[in-house]
Amino acid sequence: MEIRTFAELLNRVREMRPLVHHITNTVTINDCANITLHTGGAPVMAHAPEEVEEMVGLASSLVLNIGMLTSSQVAAMLLAGKQANRRGIPVVLDPVGAGATHFRTESVRRILEEVQVTIVKGNAAEIATLAGERAEVRGVDAGEVAADPIQAAQTLARQLSTVVVVTGKTDIITDGTRTACVDNGHHMMGCITGTGCMGASVLGCFAPVADDPWIAAVAAVTAYTIAGEIGGEIGGESADGPGSFKWRFFDAMAGLNAEKIAEKAKIRQVAPSPNL
Amino acid sequence: MEIRTFAELLNRVREMRPLVHHITNTVTINDCANITLHTGGAPVMAHAPEEVEEMVGLASSLVLNIGMLTSSQVAAMLLAGKQANRRGIPVVLDPVGAGATHFRTESVRRILEEVQVTIVKGNAAEIATLAGERAEVRGVDAGEVAADPIQAAQTLARQLSTVVVVTGKTDIITDGTRTACVDNGHHMMGCITGTGCMGASVLGCFAPVADDPWIAAVAAVTAYTIAGEIGGEIGGESADGPGSFKWRFFDAMAGLNAEKIAEKAKIRQVAPSPNL
Amino acid sequence: MEIRTFAELLNRVREMRPLVHHITNTVTINDCANITLHTGGAPVMAHAPEEVEEMVGLASSLVLNIGMLTSSQVAAMLLAGKQANRRGIPVVLDPVGAGATHFRTESVRRILEEVQVTIVKGNAAEIATLAGERAEVRGVDAGEVAADPIQAAQTLARQLSTVVVVTGKTDIITDGTRTACVDNGHHMMGCITGTGCMGASVLGCFAPVADDPWIAAVAAVTAYTIAGEIGGEIGGESADGPGSFKWRFFDAMAGLNAEKIAEKAKIRQVAPSPNL
């Protein structure tokens, strides 16, 4: 797999300008709308049961994020997710805080049972929880995780026939067979809220532009974490803190192009876990 | 009409510090509160049916935005809008995504039937939809619009006895008789989320300070788009991207004054469409 | 009381990294999550009745903010608050707009009756309202307040056996017996939305790290307002407006340390009001 294959998908996002329908939390909803624009997509946020199916009918992809889940939101997600499946558009699920409360864990299980999700993206604890392993989830942050995250991701990907993305210092992207590790990113990405949620929006931008969701996910994660790197070190000068990092990160995402991605990408393909 | 008449309304906003009650979407609610402050108003956001009428009782104007509509929000908007009518304070309506789903289109129709709205502000597709013309609305963005936007705006303004603002590269402000075009603005305003919603908040700041809502709307649109220009080109140096543009835009709105508006305003009054 | 006692609590926040559970408004929820991170805590936002008690079970403190109150949110706050009391973790209440509408005033009264709140933080009008005095609340801003704010705060603190924080040019922190005034801060803090709400989040970060909630509250207010000062005057150069102030303020909070606090703190302890 050539780096350029991944890098050039960003051009396709900007040509297609996919409409990315989000049902998401109110903490980071503004950030998700902005990063979608800066990546090259068009965001739409709609969560009323009266309109989610019709809005999915216009959309190129659907992003579901359970960061501020309510029972009525679960109902809207199920309606929208099933409609996305009927239309054959990709569905990205961000299981924020799965494992922290029964309500979140059960709701995610139900969504995964009733909706064929294309890409599941979470931190190591969330993914381990969904893979059926013990993990400490502290609020919405990953705590101690016993399991090997690559193996947990591969297990979950096979269970669900989906692509799984595990975020962290190294990001892992697997469909259960092919597994890539991306070593891009910047420590400042962990110092602001919304980095995880925005990553799901970027996956929602890339998913409609490639037939192979694993390629789309590797490309999205690489582009996004390189924007983080550039945002953290604009002009060789570090952002002074998380406040200045955030807008530099947005500038970097909007100014990103295939050349910069090809130059900076640190993608390693890893062999399948022998235990699988 | 002298440019200074429009420019000096900003001073009146800052003297009056109008309380602008918003019932709005969660995507851009923080931006709307901030731009209200930077313009010179005081924002208040309240949507519970238990309190909206009482809060309208304290307010100088009411801004309704359907960007993340729910049925309970429609109910709150009707309660608040009717109370605003009883009190005689101006009502600004932002029909975000009208035409995209039946739920949005019907809800806007119902609000317009039951509430006398002072200013309706939308993009060309939303306004064409409300004027009864065919328009493609893609999520919450304007798609292809068959109709002449000036004529659609004038038609709608006459139908509703309201002021209509159509946003775009050129903004159109009409009461069906008088029509102004404002050529201010900066392309970066289209690169961040919330520019439309914040425009409605600025209309909400200006509407209470002039007896003539068309003058208030022309003044608001001019001030707001000039702030966008200044934000995009601070000190002759362009913003590097949408992240830096956003805070420079906020700085520019807060630092705006009547002199800068009078110097930069590009307002053209146009003759009524012959077809009306 | 040594200044260093207050200053060094920030180190304890960063060592403990308290999980601060918020049930809060959507206007400033993103800002609250970010300031919690920058102070050294971990934010979690959860409001579904199905999960609030379980989430409180993981949390180090609970922050309740009524800025966009609904009746279902009141129910969630009562569930969460009672669970916090059972677990003995501190509860911070921000009675945004109490006095503006009956719904807000009654809801706050009910929360204060059913939940033992550790720290109540509001502006002068909100605190006067809760202390049973007449005050003009204009939307969510303080209007004219007849009463002496120190006396109102001391009265309320004794009534509720709680710590009361009154924000303003000078911040007042009292437990009814000990009263401190903090003269730090920057006028730009009043030019952006969310400064009050974020202050409650910072109180939520400090409350779990000291046995004495009055000390925690004095330390939190001092740290927060010094970050405002630094954000307003970074490198001797003023922020150009509220947009640039906001990210500089975030940078300043993240870069704050005990030395800067000890150097800049302006804490005065005042004698109890003779009228109490």
mmCIF file of C-alpha atoms in Angstrom, chain B residues 31-261:
data_model
loop_
_atom_site.group_PDB
_atom_site.id
_atom_site.type_symbol
_atom_site.label_atom_id
_atom_site.label_comp_id
_atom_site.label_asym_id
_atom_site.label_seq_id
_atom_site.Cartn_x
_atom_site.Cartn_y
_atom_site.Cartn_z
ATOM 1 C CA ASP B 31 -20.797 31.559 19.260
ATOM 2 C CA CYS B 32 -24.209 33.269 19.325
ATOM 3 C CA ALA B 33 -23.787 34.233 22.971
ATOM 4 C CA ASN B 34 -20.313 35.613 22.300
ATOM 5 C CA ILE B 35 -21.201 37.609 19.177
ATOM 6 C CA THR B 36 -24.150 39.125 21.052
ATOM 7 C CA LEU B 37 -21.767 40.318 23.761
ATOM 8 C CA HIS B 38 -19.220 41.586 21.237
ATOM 9 C CA THR B 39 -21.914 43.500 19.331
ATOM 10 C CA GLY B 40 -23.032 45.187 22.523
ATOM 11 C CA GLY B 41 -26.047 43.131 23.590
ATOM 12 C CA ALA B 42 -26.580 40.761 26.490
ATOM 13 C CA PRO B 43 -27.429 37.192 25.501
ATOM 14 C CA VAL B 44 -29.789 34.923 27.364
ATOM 15 C CA MET B 45 -30.521 31.379 26.273
ATOM 16 C CA ALA B 46 -33.630 29.741 27.719
ATOM 17 C CA HIS B 47 -35.825 27.081 26.151
ATOM 18 C CA ALA B 48 -37.854 25.418 28.895
ATOM 19 C CA PRO B 49 -41.606 25.903 28.340
ATOM 20 C CA GLU B 50 -41.815 26.689 32.078
ATOM 21 C CA GLU B 51 -39.816 29.883 31.673
ATOM 22 C CA VAL B 52 -39.686 31.115 28.077
ATOM 23 C CA GLU B 53 -42.621 33.509 28.408
ATOM 24 C CA GLU B 54 -41.244 35.012 31.594
ATOM 25 C CA MET B 55 -37.800 35.379 30.040
ATOM 26 C CA VAL B 56 -39.287 37.046 26.955
ATOM 27 C CA GLY B 57 -40.868 39.444 29.442
ATOM 28 C CA LEU B 58 -37.371 40.673 30.336
ATOM 29 C CA ALA B 59 -35.974 40.646 26.808
ATOM 30 C CA SER B 60 -35.511 43.344 24.164
ATOM 31 C CA SER B 61 -35.755 40.890 21.285
ATOM 32 C CA LEU B 62 -36.210 37.194 20.542
ATOM 33 C CA VAL B 63 -34.086 35.090 18.160
ATOM 34 C CA LEU B 64 -35.467 31.734 16.982
ATOM 35 C CA ASN B 65 -33.109 29.324 15.180
ATOM 36 C CA ILE B 66 -34.221 25.855 14.057
ATOM 37 C CA GLY B 67 -30.752 24.396 13.444
ATOM 38 C CA MET B 68 -31.303 21.439 15.795
ATOM 39 C CA LEU B 69 -35.065 21.467 15.975
ATOM 40 C CA THR B 70 -37.099 19.154 18.207
ATOM 41 C CA SER B 71 -40.840 19.122 18.692
ATOM 42 C CA SER B 72 -40.534 20.442 22.232
ATOM 43 C CA GLN B 73 -38.381 23.277 20.931
ATOM 44 C CA VAL B 74 -41.083 24.185 18.413
ATOM 45 C CA ALA B 75 -43.541 24.392 21.299
ATOM 46 C CA ALA B 76 -41.184 26.662 23.251
ATOM 47 C CA MET B 77 -40.675 28.849 20.184
ATOM 48 C CA LEU B 78 -44.426 29.286 19.728
ATOM 49 C CA LEU B 79 -44.910 30.227 23.388
ATOM 50 C CA ALA B 80 -42.008 32.653 23.299
ATOM 51 C CA GLY B 81 -42.908 34.106 19.915
ATOM 52 C CA LYS B 82 -46.502 34.820 20.893
ATOM 53 C CA GLN B 83 -45.358 36.473 24.094
ATOM 54 C CA ALA B 84 -42.893 38.586 22.105
ATOM 55 C CA ASN B 85 -45.772 39.661 19.849
ATOM 56 C CA ARG B 86 -47.903 40.561 22.859
ATOM 57 C CA ARG B 87 -45.047 42.654 24.256
ATOM 58 C CA GLY B 88 -44.270 44.159 20.859
ATOM 59 C CA ILE B 89 -40.583 43.214 20.862
ATOM 60 C CA PRO B 90 -38.947 42.171 17.574
ATOM 61 C CA VAL B 91 -38.640 38.509 16.593
ATOM 62 C CA VAL B 92 -35.831 37.253 14.328
ATOM 63 C CA LEU B 93 -36.265 33.836 12.683
ATOM 64 C CA ASP B 94 -33.415 31.794 11.204
ATOM 65 C CA PRO B 95 -35.035 28.910 9.250
ATOM 66 C CA VAL B 96 -31.849 26.753 9.185
ATOM 67 C CA GLY B 97 -32.283 23.886 6.755
ATOM 68 C CA ALA B 98 -35.872 24.733 5.797
ATOM 69 C CA GLY B 99 -36.470 22.674 2.687
ATOM 70 C CA ALA B 100 -34.073 19.914 3.752
ATOM 71 C CA THR B 101 -36.666 17.940 5.698
ATOM 72 C CA HIS B 102 -40.442 18.144 5.976
ATOM 73 C CA PHE B 103 -40.118 18.561 9.728
ATOM 74 C CA ARG B 104 -38.107 21.749 9.326
ATOM 75 C CA THR B 105 -40.226 23.168 6.531
ATOM 76 C CA GLU B 106 -43.513 22.472 8.338
ATOM 77 C CA SER B 107 -42.214 23.791 11.653
ATOM 78 C CA VAL B 108 -41.095 27.050 10.067
ATOM 79 C CA ARG B 109 -44.471 27.405 8.320
ATOM 80 C CA ARG B 110 -46.226 26.899 11.635
ATOM 81 C CA ILE B 111 -44.053 29.467 13.408
ATOM 82 C CA LEU B 112 -44.658 31.961 10.600
ATOM 83 C CA GLU B 113 -48.419 31.363 10.805
ATOM 84 C CA GLU B 114 -48.702 31.751 14.550
ATOM 85 C CA VAL B 115 -46.026 34.368 15.234
ATOM 86 C CA GLN B 116 -45.569 37.742 13.543
ATOM 87 C CA VAL B 117 -41.867 37.606 12.748
ATOM 88 C CA THR B 118 -40.013 40.890 12.276
ATOM 89 C CA ILE B 119 -36.997 39.634 10.332
ATOM 90 C CA VAL B 120 -36.522 36.301 8.528
ATOM 91 C CA LYS B 121 -32.888 35.584 7.680
ATOM 92 C CA GLY B 122 -31.745 32.642 5.580
ATOM 93 C CA ASN B 123 -29.590 31.570 2.684
ATOM 94 C CA ALA B 124 -30.953 31.675 -0.866
ATOM 95 C CA ALA B 125 -32.326 28.127 -0.758
ATOM 96 C CA GLU B 126 -34.087 28.566 2.580
ATOM 97 C CA ILE B 127 -35.696 31.814 1.470
ATOM 98 C CA ALA B 128 -36.726 30.354 -1.891
ATOM 99 C CA THR B 129 -38.284 27.385 -0.073
ATOM 100 C CA LEU B 130 -40.302 29.680 2.175
ATOM 101 C CA ALA B 131 -41.323 31.802 -0.821
ATOM 102 C CA GLY B 132 -42.796 28.623 -2.293
ATOM 103 C CA GLU B 133 -40.164 28.072 -4.961
ATOM 104 C CA ARG B 134 -38.198 24.950 -5.700
ATOM 105 C CA ALA B 135 -34.725 24.937 -4.198
ATOM 106 C CA GLU B 136 -32.159 22.313 -3.406
ATOM 107 C CA VAL B 137 -31.194 22.373 0.246
ATOM 108 C CA ARG B 138 -28.272 20.147 1.029
ATOM 109 C CA GLY B 139 -28.347 19.544 4.764
ATOM 110 C CA VAL B 140 -28.131 23.090 6.026
ATOM 111 C CA ASP B 141 -26.264 24.532 3.030
ATOM 112 C CA ALA B 142 -27.799 26.225 0.039
ATOM 113 C CA GLY B 143 -27.645 24.099 -3.090
ATOM 114 C CA GLU B 144 -28.824 25.110 -6.550
ATOM 115 C CA VAL B 145 -31.529 27.738 -6.471
ATOM 116 C CA ALA B 146 -33.547 28.319 -9.601
ATOM 117 C CA ALA B 147 -35.098 31.613 -8.603
ATOM 118 C CA ASP B 148 -33.657 35.114 -8.536
ATOM 119 C CA PRO B 149 -32.886 35.609 -4.819
ATOM 120 C CA ILE B 150 -33.876 39.282 -4.815
ATOM 121 C CA GLN B 151 -37.269 38.471 -6.256
ATOM 122 C CA ALA B 152 -37.798 35.521 -3.898
ATOM 123 C CA ALA B 153 -36.907 37.745 -0.938
ATOM 124 C CA GLN B 154 -39.268 40.504 -2.049
ATOM 125 C CA THR B 155 -42.087 38.006 -2.607
ATOM 126 C CA LEU B 156 -41.610 36.496 0.833
ATOM 127 C CA ALA B 157 -41.328 39.886 2.521
ATOM 128 C CA ARG B 158 -44.690 40.944 1.014
ATOM 129 C CA GLN B 159 -46.349 37.626 1.815
ATOM 130 C CA LEU B 160 -45.323 37.827 5.454
ATOM 131 C CA SER B 161 -45.202 41.608 5.978
ATOM 132 C CA THR B 162 -41.720 41.135 7.316
ATOM 133 C CA VAL B 163 -38.139 42.064 6.532
ATOM 134 C CA VAL B 164 -36.274 39.323 4.695
ATOM 135 C CA VAL B 165 -32.491 38.959 4.747
ATOM 136 C CA VAL B 166 -30.827 36.637 2.239
ATOM 137 C CA THR B 167 -27.213 35.882 3.091
ATOM 138 C CA GLY B 168 -24.562 35.108 0.503
ATOM 139 C CA LYS B 169 -21.612 36.767 -1.197
ATOM 140 C CA THR B 170 -23.955 39.742 -1.526
ATOM 141 C CA ASP B 171 -26.480 40.055 1.257
ATOM 142 C CA ILE B 172 -29.992 41.193 0.361
ATOM 143 C CA ILE B 173 -32.248 43.037 2.799
ATOM 144 C CA THR B 174 -35.808 43.836 1.741
ATOM 145 C CA ASP B 175 -39.162 44.710 3.200
ATOM 146 C CA GLY B 176 -40.806 44.075 -0.152
ATOM 147 C CA THR B 177 -40.600 47.719 -1.134
ATOM 148 C CA ARG B 178 -37.126 48.895 -0.209
ATOM 149 C CA THR B 179 -34.261 46.543 -1.106
ATOM 150 C CA ALA B 180 -30.611 46.974 -0.184
ATOM 151 C CA CYS B 181 -27.651 44.868 -1.273
ATOM 152 C CA VAL B 182 -24.575 44.758 0.964
ATOM 153 C CA ASP B 183 -21.307 43.754 -0.678
ATOM 154 C CA ASN B 184 -19.208 43.544 2.466
ATOM 155 C CA GLY B 185 -17.891 40.307 3.933
ATOM 156 C CA HIS B 186 -14.951 37.931 3.660
ATOM 157 C CA HIS B 187 -14.739 34.496 2.087
ATOM 158 C CA MET B 188 -13.514 33.064 5.420
ATOM 159 C CA MET B 189 -17.005 33.642 6.855
ATOM 160 C CA GLY B 190 -18.061 30.599 4.827
ATOM 161 C CA CYS B 191 -15.212 28.472 6.204
ATOM 162 C CA ILE B 192 -16.423 28.292 9.810
ATOM 163 C CA THR B 193 -19.659 27.018 11.237
ATOM 164 C CA GLY B 194 -21.965 29.512 12.913
ATOM 165 C CA THR B 195 -21.644 32.524 10.618
ATOM 166 C CA GLY B 196 -25.303 32.332 9.687
ATOM 167 C CA CYS B 197 -26.515 31.774 13.238
ATOM 168 C CA MET B 198 -24.367 34.602 14.590
ATOM 169 C CA GLY B 199 -25.797 36.909 11.924
ATOM 170 C CA ALA B 200 -29.248 36.315 13.406
ATOM 171 C CA SER B 201 -27.933 37.228 16.854
ATOM 172 C CA VAL B 202 -26.569 40.504 15.490
ATOM 173 C CA LEU B 203 -29.968 41.186 13.897
ATOM 174 C CA GLY B 204 -31.420 40.528 17.350
ATOM 175 C CA CYS B 205 -29.087 43.181 18.811
ATOM 176 C CA PHE B 206 -30.000 45.840 16.236
ATOM 177 C CA ALA B 207 -33.731 45.204 15.861
ATOM 178 C CA PRO B 208 -34.693 46.810 19.207
ATOM 179 C CA VAL B 209 -32.747 50.037 18.597
ATOM 180 C CA ALA B 210 -34.535 51.293 15.451
ATOM 181 C CA ASP B 211 -38.239 51.809 14.839
ATOM 182 C CA ASP B 212 -37.813 50.691 11.233
ATOM 183 C CA PRO B 213 -36.766 47.019 11.092
ATOM 184 C CA TRP B 214 -35.472 47.355 7.536
ATOM 185 C CA ILE B 215 -33.000 50.030 8.669
ATOM 186 C CA ALA B 216 -32.045 47.888 11.669
ATOM 187 C CA ALA B 217 -31.455 44.884 9.412
ATOM 188 C CA VAL B 218 -29.353 46.794 6.877
ATOM 189 C CA ALA B 219 -27.283 48.225 9.718
ATOM 190 C CA ALA B 220 -26.834 44.821 11.383
ATOM 191 C CA VAL B 221 -25.805 43.044 8.183
ATOM 192 C CA THR B 222 -23.381 45.818 7.277
ATOM 193 C CA ALA B 223 -21.745 45.909 10.713
ATOM 194 C CA TYR B 224 -21.467 42.135 10.870
ATOM 195 C CA THR B 225 -19.988 41.618 7.418
ATOM 196 C CA ILE B 226 -17.527 44.498 7.918
ATOM 197 C CA ALA B 227 -16.369 42.768 11.111
ATOM 198 C CA GLY B 228 -15.829 39.695 8.927
ATOM 199 C CA GLU B 229 -13.721 41.734 6.508
ATOM 200 C CA ILE B 230 -11.604 43.195 9.280
ATOM 201 C CA GLY B 231 -11.246 39.768 10.901
ATOM 202 C CA GLY B 232 -10.041 38.332 7.624
ATOM 203 C CA GLU B 233 -7.468 41.043 7.006
ATOM 204 C CA ILE B 234 -6.261 42.304 10.371
ATOM 205 C CA GLY B 235 -3.339 44.695 9.975
ATOM 206 C CA GLY B 236 -3.183 43.946 6.272
ATOM 207 C CA GLU B 237 -2.196 40.401 7.173
ATOM 208 C CA SER B 238 -4.590 37.626 6.256
ATOM 209 C CA ALA B 239 -5.819 35.150 8.803
ATOM 210 C CA ASP B 240 -3.942 31.909 8.177
ATOM 211 C CA GLY B 241 -7.043 29.778 8.214
ATOM 212 C CA PRO B 242 -10.504 29.375 9.706
ATOM 213 C CA GLY B 243 -9.208 28.818 13.250
ATOM 214 C CA SER B 244 -7.366 32.115 13.422
ATOM 215 C CA PHE B 245 -10.091 33.861 11.433
ATOM 216 C CA LYS B 246 -12.684 33.030 14.052
ATOM 217 C CA TRP B 247 -11.065 34.788 17.000
ATOM 218 C CA ARG B 248 -9.954 37.704 14.834
ATOM 219 C CA PHE B 249 -13.566 38.046 13.693
ATOM 220 C CA PHE B 250 -14.699 38.181 17.328
ATOM 221 C CA ASP B 251 -12.023 40.770 18.095
ATOM 222 C CA ALA B 252 -13.126 42.789 15.064
ATOM 223 C CA MET B 253 -16.785 42.756 16.096
ATOM 224 C CA ALA B 254 -15.915 43.892 19.610
ATOM 225 C CA GLY B 255 -13.598 46.602 18.256
ATOM 226 C CA LEU B 256 -15.999 47.838 15.576
ATOM 227 C CA ASN B 257 -17.284 51.400 15.686
ATOM 228 C CA ALA B 258 -19.440 53.721 13.607
ATOM 229 C CA GLU B 259 -16.402 55.300 11.921
ATOM 230 C CA LYS B 260 -15.093 51.993 10.580
ATOM 231 C CA ILE B 261 -18.573 51.073 9.360
#
